[in-house]
Amino acid sequence: MAAVDQKAATYTVAGSRVDAAAWGSRVDYPVLWLGLLSVLYNGILAFINHNIVPLSLTHVAASEGLILASAIIYILHKGIYETDLPAFLFLLFTLVVTIYVSVLNRLPFVDHFRNVLIIFCFSGLGGWSNEKTMKLAFRWASLAVLIFLIFEIVSVPFYVSIVHPSDYFANTRGLLPLSYNKTGLFQNALGFPERFSFGIIDHRSSSIFLEQVSLANFCGVIAIYLVSMWDRISRWDRLLFIAAAVLILVTNDTRTMLIFCFACIVGYFVFPKIPKNFNLALMPLIIAAGFLVYTMKPNATGDNFTGRINLTMKKIMELDPLAVLGLSVDMVAEFADSGYVYLIYAATIFGVIAFWLFVCLFPAGRTAAQRRCAHSLSLFIFLNMMIGGTAVFSMKIAGLLWFVVGYMRFHDNPRIRQGRAADVTS
């Protein structure tokens, strides 16, 4: 798409000539609400489940499906252009892999297609978003996360009276609370004495996400947004995002995001000097580093950095050869804590390669801000997949993550066309 002079450009909407700068200052409310709902929908459902009417997994799936369907309708209304082909072809390839895996296993399996559909939808929404809409989405989402986090820190009973995570996961996921969990919190957020902690609260915080892993990863999304948009956001927004990130780090006991946030601080200065295509080497380097850790400490176990790395490396080395070709999809649930192995079982080795290429090549790398976004995205995902599982694929995290990636892809060359090719002059 050719560059557009935003000061002079006009285009046609509903038969009227509209100044491009004026259009850029408007809030695109469908995009704003879809971005916000990607973060907040579980919290809203939890409130309904505890205070109005019990819900089930069907309600969760229907809510997520409605958000994705709305995003698809919006994107199709805008139209698919040449610049959208990478995401569209990635989605199409994933659909082919999904059909292949389902037929071979005689079992409908759409988990990976759903994950890629989330990426397609929110990178598409981000690509069409103007700057004001994106800033509002991140501001309001982060403010909601911060408010509920403060509620949780100040008074767990009050926090539980609003969303009651334990009841929500029991009703919608079948995860009944253990006998010792009388708090109303999600049991995995309770932690254990050996767990890394700053000691500020007696559990791992969850905020609006209801469970601790998504809150930790949302801190990573904030870090990516900050390094990408630091020069374009106000002082008050910087304070909001930094306050939210710091409060998450000191209450969630997340070692990975603590390391990642420090890497982003250094990366703000370093990332612009690194070619974007270096990202292609990042995943192999991280896996090689994991293998080195395993070689040096093969017996390391437990919920610590070396223990989690070793768990992933052992599962990689014990891979069922048939799983590489997608013939063991019935075992995928066993690998929810090891991202690389989960992806191989869910998408075959070909799906892993496609995902790796898309993460590395889809983000733009023309400007310093775009390279910061591209490098922080790759580090966030590939590091997470070594010590974690499927959290980076959930809509709660992937929604705003790919929203900012899609926006940054066009941030120095905004897309001002709507629907059919607009009448643009410069």
mmCIF file of C-alpha atoms in Angstrom, residues 65-410:
data_model
loop_
_atom_site.group_PDB
_atom_site.id
_atom_site.type_symbol
_atom_site.label_atom_id
_atom_site.label_comp_id
_atom_site.label_asym_id
_atom_site.label_seq_id
_atom_site.Cartn_x
_atom_site.Cartn_y
_atom_site.Cartn_z
ATOM 1 C CA GLY A 65 -16.993 -17.463 19.474
ATOM 2 C CA LEU A 66 -19.112 -14.300 19.409
ATOM 3 C CA ILE A 67 -16.038 -12.102 19.868
ATOM 4 C CA LEU A 68 -14.167 -13.901 17.072
ATOM 5 C CA ALA A 69 -17.197 -13.877 14.760
ATOM 6 C CA SER A 70 -17.615 -10.125 15.303
ATOM 7 C CA ALA A 71 -13.938 -9.568 14.522
ATOM 8 C CA ILE A 72 -14.187 -11.633 11.326
ATOM 9 C CA ILE A 73 -17.240 -9.677 10.176
ATOM 10 C CA TYR A 74 -15.400 -6.412 10.805
ATOM 11 C CA ILE A 75 -12.314 -7.551 8.893
ATOM 12 C CA LEU A 76 -14.352 -8.873 5.954
ATOM 13 C CA HIS A 77 -16.268 -5.597 5.838
ATOM 14 C CA LYS A 78 -12.965 -3.757 5.527
ATOM 15 C CA GLY A 79 -11.749 -6.206 2.891
ATOM 16 C CA ILE A 80 -8.715 -8.451 2.472
ATOM 17 C CA TYR A 81 -5.848 -6.654 0.742
ATOM 18 C CA GLU A 82 -2.400 -7.739 -0.379
ATOM 19 C CA THR A 83 -0.915 -6.644 2.956
ATOM 20 C CA ASP A 84 -3.300 -9.040 4.730
ATOM 21 C CA LEU A 85 -2.186 -12.103 2.771
ATOM 22 C CA PRO A 86 0.448 -13.373 5.271
ATOM 23 C CA ALA A 87 -2.102 -13.677 8.069
ATOM 24 C CA PHE A 88 -4.797 -15.004 5.732
ATOM 25 C CA LEU A 89 -2.502 -17.650 4.212
ATOM 26 C CA PHE A 90 -1.317 -18.661 7.694
ATOM 27 C CA LEU A 91 -4.936 -19.160 8.720
ATOM 28 C CA LEU A 92 -5.694 -21.109 5.528
ATOM 29 C CA PHE A 93 -2.652 -23.347 6.015
ATOM 30 C CA THR A 94 -3.712 -24.000 9.610
ATOM 31 C CA LEU A 95 -7.184 -24.974 8.413
ATOM 32 C CA VAL A 96 -5.621 -27.535 6.059
ATOM 33 C CA VAL A 97 -3.486 -28.925 8.908
ATOM 34 C CA THR A 98 -6.563 -29.055 11.156
ATOM 35 C CA ILE A 99 -8.533 -31.070 8.603
ATOM 36 C CA TYR A 100 -5.535 -33.363 8.037
ATOM 37 C CA VAL A 101 -5.056 -34.006 11.784
ATOM 38 C CA SER A 102 -8.772 -34.504 12.418
ATOM 39 C CA VAL A 103 -9.142 -36.997 9.550
ATOM 40 C CA LEU A 104 -6.053 -39.016 10.486
ATOM 41 C CA ASN A 105 -7.049 -39.245 14.132
ATOM 42 C CA ARG A 106 -10.764 -39.672 13.401
ATOM 43 C CA LEU A 107 -11.273 -37.001 16.011
ATOM 44 C CA PRO A 108 -12.373 -33.386 15.484
ATOM 45 C CA PHE A 109 -9.505 -31.282 16.805
ATOM 46 C CA VAL A 110 -9.723 -27.523 16.343
ATOM 47 C CA ASP A 111 -7.598 -26.212 19.234
ATOM 48 C CA HIS A 112 -4.727 -25.013 17.063
ATOM 49 C CA PHE A 113 -7.050 -23.532 14.444
ATOM 50 C CA ARG A 114 -8.750 -21.568 17.234
ATOM 51 C CA ASN A 115 -5.361 -20.295 18.404
ATOM 52 C CA VAL A 116 -4.409 -19.106 14.931
ATOM 53 C CA LEU A 117 -7.884 -17.648 14.360
ATOM 54 C CA ILE A 118 -7.333 -15.453 17.428
ATOM 55 C CA ILE A 119 -4.025 -14.287 15.942
ATOM 56 C CA PHE A 120 -5.667 -13.589 12.571
ATOM 57 C CA CYS A 121 -8.604 -11.690 14.073
ATOM 58 C CA PHE A 122 -6.717 -9.437 16.457
ATOM 59 C CA SER A 123 -3.762 -8.716 14.190
ATOM 60 C CA GLY A 124 -6.400 -7.750 11.607
ATOM 61 C CA LEU A 125 -8.233 -5.495 14.064
ATOM 62 C CA GLY A 126 -4.924 -3.910 15.041
ATOM 63 C CA GLY A 127 -4.044 -3.347 11.402
ATOM 64 C CA TRP A 128 -7.239 -1.354 10.865
ATOM 65 C CA SER A 129 -7.172 0.462 14.217
ATOM 66 C CA ASN A 130 -6.168 4.086 14.463
ATOM 67 C CA GLU A 131 -3.817 5.212 17.206
ATOM 68 C CA LYS A 132 -6.471 6.732 19.454
ATOM 69 C CA THR A 133 -8.531 3.530 19.492
ATOM 70 C CA MET A 134 -5.535 1.353 20.293
ATOM 71 C CA LYS A 135 -4.386 3.633 23.102
ATOM 72 C CA LEU A 136 -7.860 3.609 24.641
ATOM 73 C CA ALA A 137 -8.061 -0.195 24.457
ATOM 74 C CA PHE A 138 -4.755 -0.628 26.287
ATOM 75 C CA ARG A 139 -5.501 2.165 28.767
ATOM 76 C CA TRP A 140 -8.915 0.873 29.796
ATOM 77 C CA ALA A 141 -7.860 -2.786 29.853
ATOM 78 C CA SER A 142 -4.810 -2.016 31.994
ATOM 79 C CA LEU A 143 -6.876 0.194 34.295
ATOM 80 C CA ALA A 144 -9.413 -2.604 34.823
ATOM 81 C CA VAL A 145 -6.614 -5.081 35.541
ATOM 82 C CA LEU A 146 -5.004 -2.637 37.991
ATOM 83 C CA ILE A 147 -8.268 -1.909 39.829
ATOM 84 C CA PHE A 148 -9.138 -5.576 40.307
ATOM 85 C CA LEU A 149 -5.551 -6.304 41.335
ATOM 86 C CA ILE A 150 -5.796 -3.642 44.048
ATOM 87 C CA PHE A 151 -9.115 -5.159 45.199
ATOM 88 C CA GLU A 152 -7.424 -8.561 45.449
ATOM 89 C CA ILE A 153 -4.424 -7.197 47.373
ATOM 90 C CA VAL A 154 -6.466 -5.127 49.822
ATOM 91 C CA SER A 155 -9.236 -7.669 50.516
ATOM 92 C CA VAL A 156 -9.420 -11.194 49.114
ATOM 93 C CA PRO A 157 -12.986 -11.699 50.472
ATOM 94 C CA PHE A 158 -14.176 -8.568 48.655
ATOM 95 C CA TYR A 159 -12.426 -9.657 45.432
ATOM 96 C CA VAL A 160 -13.951 -13.140 45.729
ATOM 97 C CA SER A 161 -17.413 -11.661 46.353
ATOM 98 C CA ILE A 162 -17.240 -10.076 42.887
ATOM 99 C CA VAL A 163 -15.848 -12.857 40.673
ATOM 100 C CA HIS A 164 -15.292 -15.966 42.879
ATOM 101 C CA PRO A 165 -12.663 -17.678 40.695
ATOM 102 C CA SER A 166 -13.032 -21.074 42.394
ATOM 103 C CA ASP A 167 -16.742 -21.339 41.582
ATOM 104 C CA TYR A 168 -16.185 -20.081 38.048
ATOM 105 C CA PHE A 169 -13.589 -22.714 37.200
ATOM 106 C CA ALA A 170 -15.652 -25.422 38.896
ATOM 107 C CA ASN A 171 -18.734 -24.577 36.825
ATOM 108 C CA THR A 172 -17.076 -23.828 33.492
ATOM 109 C CA ARG A 173 -14.015 -26.131 33.513
ATOM 110 C CA GLY A 174 -14.989 -28.872 35.962
ATOM 111 C CA LEU A 175 -12.004 -27.986 38.189
ATOM 112 C CA LEU A 176 -13.463 -28.575 41.645
ATOM 113 C CA PRO A 177 -11.630 -26.797 44.495
ATOM 114 C CA LEU A 178 -9.366 -28.941 46.649
ATOM 115 C CA SER A 179 -10.431 -29.560 50.228
ATOM 116 C CA TYR A 180 -7.835 -27.178 51.670
ATOM 117 C CA ASN A 181 -8.882 -24.281 49.409
ATOM 118 C CA LYS A 182 -11.388 -22.268 51.435
ATOM 119 C CA THR A 183 -10.398 -18.904 49.972
ATOM 120 C CA GLY A 184 -12.567 -18.839 46.858
ATOM 121 C CA LEU A 185 -9.443 -18.249 44.758
ATOM 122 C CA PHE A 186 -8.376 -20.510 41.918
ATOM 123 C CA GLN A 187 -6.391 -23.245 43.644
ATOM 124 C CA ASN A 188 -3.313 -22.907 41.404
ATOM 125 C CA ALA A 189 -2.970 -19.305 42.572
ATOM 126 C CA LEU A 190 -2.340 -20.396 46.157
ATOM 127 C CA GLY A 191 1.283 -21.296 45.420
ATOM 128 C CA PHE A 192 3.482 -23.196 47.873
ATOM 129 C CA PRO A 193 6.224 -22.324 50.407
ATOM 130 C CA GLU A 194 9.169 -22.992 48.045
ATOM 131 C CA ARG A 195 7.733 -20.765 45.325
ATOM 132 C CA PHE A 196 9.672 -17.608 44.370
ATOM 133 C CA SER A 197 7.894 -14.692 46.044
ATOM 134 C CA PHE A 198 8.295 -11.082 47.127
ATOM 135 C CA GLY A 199 6.096 -11.918 50.149
ATOM 136 C CA ILE A 200 3.680 -9.016 49.652
ATOM 137 C CA ILE A 201 0.558 -11.210 49.548
ATOM 138 C CA ASP A 202 0.037 -14.844 50.565
ATOM 139 C CA HIS A 203 -0.881 -16.118 47.091
ATOM 140 C CA ARG A 204 -0.169 -15.433 43.425
ATOM 141 C CA SER A 205 -2.342 -12.577 42.222
ATOM 142 C CA SER A 206 -4.898 -13.102 39.435
ATOM 143 C CA SER A 207 -6.886 -9.844 39.040
ATOM 144 C CA ILE A 208 -9.567 -9.825 36.313
ATOM 145 C CA PHE A 209 -8.057 -12.947 34.717
ATOM 146 C CA LEU A 210 -9.069 -15.137 37.724
ATOM 147 C CA GLU A 211 -5.879 -17.218 37.443
ATOM 148 C CA GLN A 212 -2.247 -16.328 37.922
ATOM 149 C CA VAL A 213 -0.629 -17.374 34.620
ATOM 150 C CA SER A 214 -2.645 -15.012 32.416
ATOM 151 C CA LEU A 215 -1.996 -12.075 34.750
ATOM 152 C CA ALA A 216 1.742 -12.760 34.593
ATOM 153 C CA ASN A 217 1.670 -12.881 30.804
ATOM 154 C CA PHE A 218 -0.417 -9.708 30.604
ATOM 155 C CA CYS A 219 2.529 -7.990 32.264
ATOM 156 C CA GLY A 220 4.577 -9.145 29.264
ATOM 157 C CA VAL A 221 1.983 -7.686 26.881
ATOM 158 C CA ILE A 222 2.230 -4.337 28.717
ATOM 159 C CA ALA A 223 6.024 -4.473 28.341
ATOM 160 C CA ILE A 224 5.735 -5.073 24.583
ATOM 161 C CA TYR A 225 3.278 -2.191 24.268
ATOM 162 C CA LEU A 226 5.553 0.131 26.239
ATOM 163 C CA VAL A 227 8.717 -0.575 24.236
ATOM 164 C CA SER A 228 6.734 -0.256 21.000
ATOM 165 C CA MET A 229 4.805 2.920 21.845
ATOM 166 C CA TRP A 230 6.900 4.692 24.503
ATOM 167 C CA ASP A 231 7.565 7.760 22.354
ATOM 168 C CA ARG A 232 3.890 8.073 21.359
ATOM 169 C CA ILE A 233 2.061 7.788 24.696
ATOM 170 C CA SER A 234 1.465 10.407 27.367
ATOM 171 C CA ARG A 235 3.240 10.669 30.698
ATOM 172 C CA TRP A 236 0.072 9.600 32.539
ATOM 173 C CA ASP A 237 -0.304 6.518 30.363
ATOM 174 C CA ARG A 238 3.321 5.596 31.034
ATOM 175 C CA LEU A 239 2.695 5.880 34.773
ATOM 176 C CA LEU A 240 -0.452 3.727 34.492
ATOM 177 C CA PHE A 241 1.250 0.949 32.544
ATOM 178 C CA ILE A 242 4.386 0.972 34.682
ATOM 179 C CA ALA A 243 2.302 0.910 37.883
ATOM 180 C CA ALA A 244 0.245 -2.023 36.593
ATOM 181 C CA ALA A 245 3.353 -3.939 35.476
ATOM 182 C CA VAL A 246 5.257 -3.358 38.725
ATOM 183 C CA LEU A 247 2.285 -4.327 40.894
ATOM 184 C CA ILE A 248 1.836 -7.517 38.875
ATOM 185 C CA LEU A 249 5.540 -8.381 39.172
ATOM 186 C CA VAL A 250 5.670 -7.954 42.950
ATOM 187 C CA THR A 251 2.440 -9.850 43.681
ATOM 188 C CA ASN A 252 2.303 -12.551 41.005
ATOM 189 C CA ASP A 253 5.700 -14.113 41.767
ATOM 190 C CA THR A 254 6.496 -14.541 38.075
ATOM 191 C CA ARG A 255 10.186 -15.095 37.437
ATOM 192 C CA THR A 256 9.827 -15.323 33.666
ATOM 193 C CA MET A 257 8.081 -11.979 33.234
ATOM 194 C CA LEU A 258 10.492 -10.333 35.667
ATOM 195 C CA ILE A 259 13.348 -11.432 33.403
ATOM 196 C CA PHE A 260 11.393 -10.485 30.274
ATOM 197 C CA CYS A 261 10.606 -6.982 31.563
ATOM 198 C CA PHE A 262 14.279 -6.330 32.330
ATOM 199 C CA ALA A 263 15.123 -7.637 28.852
ATOM 200 C CA CYS A 264 12.626 -5.154 27.369
ATOM 201 C CA ILE A 265 14.195 -2.250 29.265
ATOM 202 C CA VAL A 266 17.584 -3.132 27.771
ATOM 203 C CA GLY A 267 15.933 -4.026 24.465
ATOM 204 C CA TYR A 268 14.424 -0.567 24.106
ATOM 205 C CA PHE A 269 17.944 0.633 23.295
ATOM 206 C CA VAL A 270 19.289 -2.558 21.702
ATOM 207 C CA PHE A 271 16.388 -3.900 19.605
ATOM 208 C CA PRO A 272 16.461 -1.075 17.000
ATOM 209 C CA LYS A 273 20.075 -2.011 16.178
ATOM 210 C CA ILE A 274 19.221 -5.676 15.468
ATOM 211 C CA PRO A 275 17.867 -6.681 12.026
ATOM 212 C CA LYS A 276 14.309 -7.965 12.251
ATOM 213 C CA ASN A 277 15.192 -11.260 10.553
ATOM 214 C CA PHE A 278 17.451 -12.130 13.480
ATOM 215 C CA ASN A 279 14.232 -13.351 15.067
ATOM 216 C CA LEU A 280 14.439 -16.433 12.857
ATOM 217 C CA ALA A 281 17.429 -17.563 14.914
ATOM 218 C CA LEU A 282 15.830 -16.821 18.285
ATOM 219 C CA MET A 283 13.687 -19.939 18.657
ATOM 220 C CA PRO A 284 16.530 -22.340 17.709
ATOM 221 C CA LEU A 285 18.850 -20.454 20.091
ATOM 222 C CA ILE A 286 16.381 -20.711 22.977
ATOM 223 C CA ILE A 287 15.873 -24.446 22.359
ATOM 224 C CA ALA A 288 19.663 -24.924 22.139
ATOM 225 C CA ALA A 289 20.072 -23.047 25.428
ATOM 226 C CA GLY A 290 17.415 -25.296 26.957
ATOM 227 C CA PHE A 291 19.317 -28.362 25.789
ATOM 228 C CA LEU A 292 22.503 -26.952 27.344
ATOM 229 C CA VAL A 293 20.722 -26.436 30.681
ATOM 230 C CA TYR A 294 19.424 -29.998 30.513
ATOM 231 C CA THR A 295 22.900 -31.331 29.747
ATOM 232 C CA MET A 296 24.434 -29.472 32.686
ATOM 233 C CA LYS A 297 21.668 -30.299 35.195
ATOM 234 C CA PRO A 298 19.821 -33.373 33.881
ATOM 235 C CA ASN A 299 18.263 -34.174 37.248
ATOM 236 C CA ALA A 300 16.877 -30.723 37.990
ATOM 237 C CA THR A 301 13.148 -30.796 38.787
ATOM 238 C CA GLY A 302 10.545 -28.628 40.433
ATOM 239 C CA ASP A 303 8.793 -25.336 39.805
ATOM 240 C CA ASN A 304 11.896 -23.321 39.078
ATOM 241 C CA PHE A 305 13.609 -22.117 35.910
ATOM 242 C CA THR A 306 15.881 -25.129 35.408
ATOM 243 C CA GLY A 307 13.149 -27.543 36.449
ATOM 244 C CA ARG A 308 10.661 -26.156 33.935
ATOM 245 C CA ILE A 309 13.280 -26.090 31.163
ATOM 246 C CA ASN A 310 14.238 -29.684 31.899
ATOM 247 C CA LEU A 311 10.598 -30.744 31.825
ATOM 248 C CA THR A 312 10.189 -29.297 28.335
ATOM 249 C CA MET A 313 13.474 -30.718 27.047
ATOM 250 C CA LYS A 314 12.677 -34.213 28.353
ATOM 251 C CA LYS A 315 9.313 -34.131 26.618
ATOM 252 C CA ILE A 316 10.927 -32.952 23.387
ATOM 253 C CA MET A 317 13.458 -35.804 23.492
ATOM 254 C CA GLU A 318 10.718 -38.321 24.309
ATOM 255 C CA LEU A 319 8.536 -37.203 21.398
ATOM 256 C CA ASP A 320 6.469 -39.915 19.791
ATOM 257 C CA PRO A 321 7.663 -39.999 16.126
ATOM 258 C CA LEU A 322 4.053 -40.307 15.041
ATOM 259 C CA ALA A 323 3.214 -37.097 16.906
ATOM 260 C CA VAL A 324 5.512 -35.125 14.603
ATOM 261 C CA LEU A 325 3.180 -36.063 11.753
ATOM 262 C CA GLY A 326 0.010 -35.380 13.733
ATOM 263 C CA LEU A 327 -0.981 -38.952 14.558
ATOM 264 C CA SER A 328 -1.107 -38.608 18.361
ATOM 265 C CA VAL A 329 -3.380 -35.641 18.851
ATOM 266 C CA ASP A 330 -5.314 -37.502 21.568
ATOM 267 C CA MET A 331 -2.295 -36.992 23.863
ATOM 268 C CA VAL A 332 -2.069 -33.211 23.455
ATOM 269 C CA ALA A 333 -3.684 -32.463 26.831
ATOM 270 C CA GLU A 334 -0.674 -34.024 28.578
ATOM 271 C CA PHE A 335 1.585 -31.218 27.333
ATOM 272 C CA ALA A 336 -0.308 -28.091 28.378
ATOM 273 C CA ASP A 337 2.765 -27.028 30.424
ATOM 274 C CA SER A 338 5.289 -27.402 27.593
ATOM 275 C CA GLY A 339 4.551 -25.031 24.737
ATOM 276 C CA TYR A 340 6.835 -26.506 22.072
ATOM 277 C CA VAL A 341 5.664 -30.061 22.642
ATOM 278 C CA TYR A 342 2.023 -28.984 22.775
ATOM 279 C CA LEU A 343 2.414 -27.205 19.443
ATOM 280 C CA ILE A 344 4.012 -30.241 17.787
ATOM 281 C CA TYR A 345 1.238 -32.563 18.966
ATOM 282 C CA ALA A 346 -1.506 -30.070 18.066
ATOM 283 C CA ALA A 347 -0.182 -28.783 14.725
ATOM 284 C CA THR A 348 2.434 -31.277 13.455
ATOM 285 C CA ILE A 349 6.011 -30.215 12.737
ATOM 286 C CA PHE A 350 4.721 -28.332 9.685
ATOM 287 C CA GLY A 351 2.412 -26.242 11.853
ATOM 288 C CA VAL A 352 5.310 -25.465 14.188
ATOM 289 C CA ILE A 353 7.420 -24.258 11.266
ATOM 290 C CA ALA A 354 4.546 -22.107 9.963
ATOM 291 C CA PHE A 355 3.995 -20.588 13.416
ATOM 292 C CA TRP A 356 7.720 -19.869 13.817
ATOM 293 C CA LEU A 357 7.905 -18.165 10.413
ATOM 294 C CA PHE A 358 4.766 -16.119 11.027
ATOM 295 C CA VAL A 359 5.871 -14.858 14.446
ATOM 296 C CA CYS A 360 9.268 -13.860 13.033
ATOM 297 C CA LEU A 361 8.270 -12.433 9.655
ATOM 298 C CA PHE A 362 4.780 -10.939 10.096
ATOM 299 C CA PRO A 363 5.746 -7.923 12.259
ATOM 300 C CA ALA A 364 7.140 -4.968 10.358
ATOM 301 C CA GLY A 365 10.751 -3.907 10.862
ATOM 302 C CA ARG A 366 11.102 -0.623 8.987
ATOM 303 C CA THR A 367 11.318 1.718 11.988
ATOM 304 C CA ALA A 368 12.986 1.523 15.393
ATOM 305 C CA ALA A 369 9.591 1.165 17.107
ATOM 306 C CA GLN A 370 8.583 -1.673 14.787
ATOM 307 C CA ARG A 371 11.828 -3.533 15.452
ATOM 308 C CA ARG A 372 11.284 -3.139 19.195
ATOM 309 C CA CYS A 373 7.834 -4.665 18.754
ATOM 310 C CA ALA A 374 9.092 -7.507 16.545
ATOM 311 C CA HIS A 375 11.985 -8.530 18.793
ATOM 312 C CA SER A 376 10.024 -8.293 22.047
ATOM 313 C CA LEU A 377 7.191 -10.351 20.512
ATOM 314 C CA SER A 378 9.528 -13.177 19.466
ATOM 315 C CA LEU A 379 11.334 -13.195 22.804
ATOM 316 C CA PHE A 380 8.020 -13.218 24.704
ATOM 317 C CA ILE A 381 6.537 -16.124 22.760
ATOM 318 C CA PHE A 382 9.581 -18.352 22.295
ATOM 319 C CA LEU A 383 10.779 -17.920 25.888
ATOM 320 C CA ASN A 384 7.274 -18.579 27.194
ATOM 321 C CA MET A 385 6.966 -21.776 25.191
ATOM 322 C CA MET A 386 10.144 -23.123 26.807
ATOM 323 C CA ILE A 387 9.025 -22.719 30.419
ATOM 324 C CA GLY A 388 5.238 -22.556 30.002
ATOM 325 C CA GLY A 389 2.403 -23.992 27.999
ATOM 326 C CA THR A 390 -0.641 -22.672 26.224
ATOM 327 C CA ALA A 391 -1.129 -19.319 27.967
ATOM 328 C CA VAL A 392 0.278 -17.256 25.074
ATOM 329 C CA PHE A 393 -2.410 -18.709 22.795
ATOM 330 C CA SER A 394 -5.418 -17.789 24.970
ATOM 331 C CA MET A 395 -7.553 -14.865 23.876
ATOM 332 C CA LYS A 396 -6.985 -13.143 27.237
ATOM 333 C CA ILE A 397 -3.327 -12.677 26.284
ATOM 334 C CA ALA A 398 -3.167 -13.156 22.514
ATOM 335 C CA GLY A 399 -5.952 -10.635 21.876
ATOM 336 C CA LEU A 400 -4.203 -7.389 22.831
ATOM 337 C CA LEU A 401 -0.778 -8.886 22.073
ATOM 338 C CA TRP A 402 -1.563 -9.373 18.377
ATOM 339 C CA PHE A 403 -3.661 -6.204 18.371
ATOM 340 C CA VAL A 404 -0.538 -4.116 19.023
ATOM 341 C CA VAL A 405 1.527 -6.226 16.583
ATOM 342 C CA GLY A 406 -1.072 -5.624 13.854
ATOM 343 C CA TYR A 407 -1.167 -1.914 14.613
ATOM 344 C CA MET A 408 2.622 -1.573 14.611
ATOM 345 C CA ARG A 409 2.743 -3.257 11.205
ATOM 346 C CA PHE A 410 1.137 -0.106 9.747
#
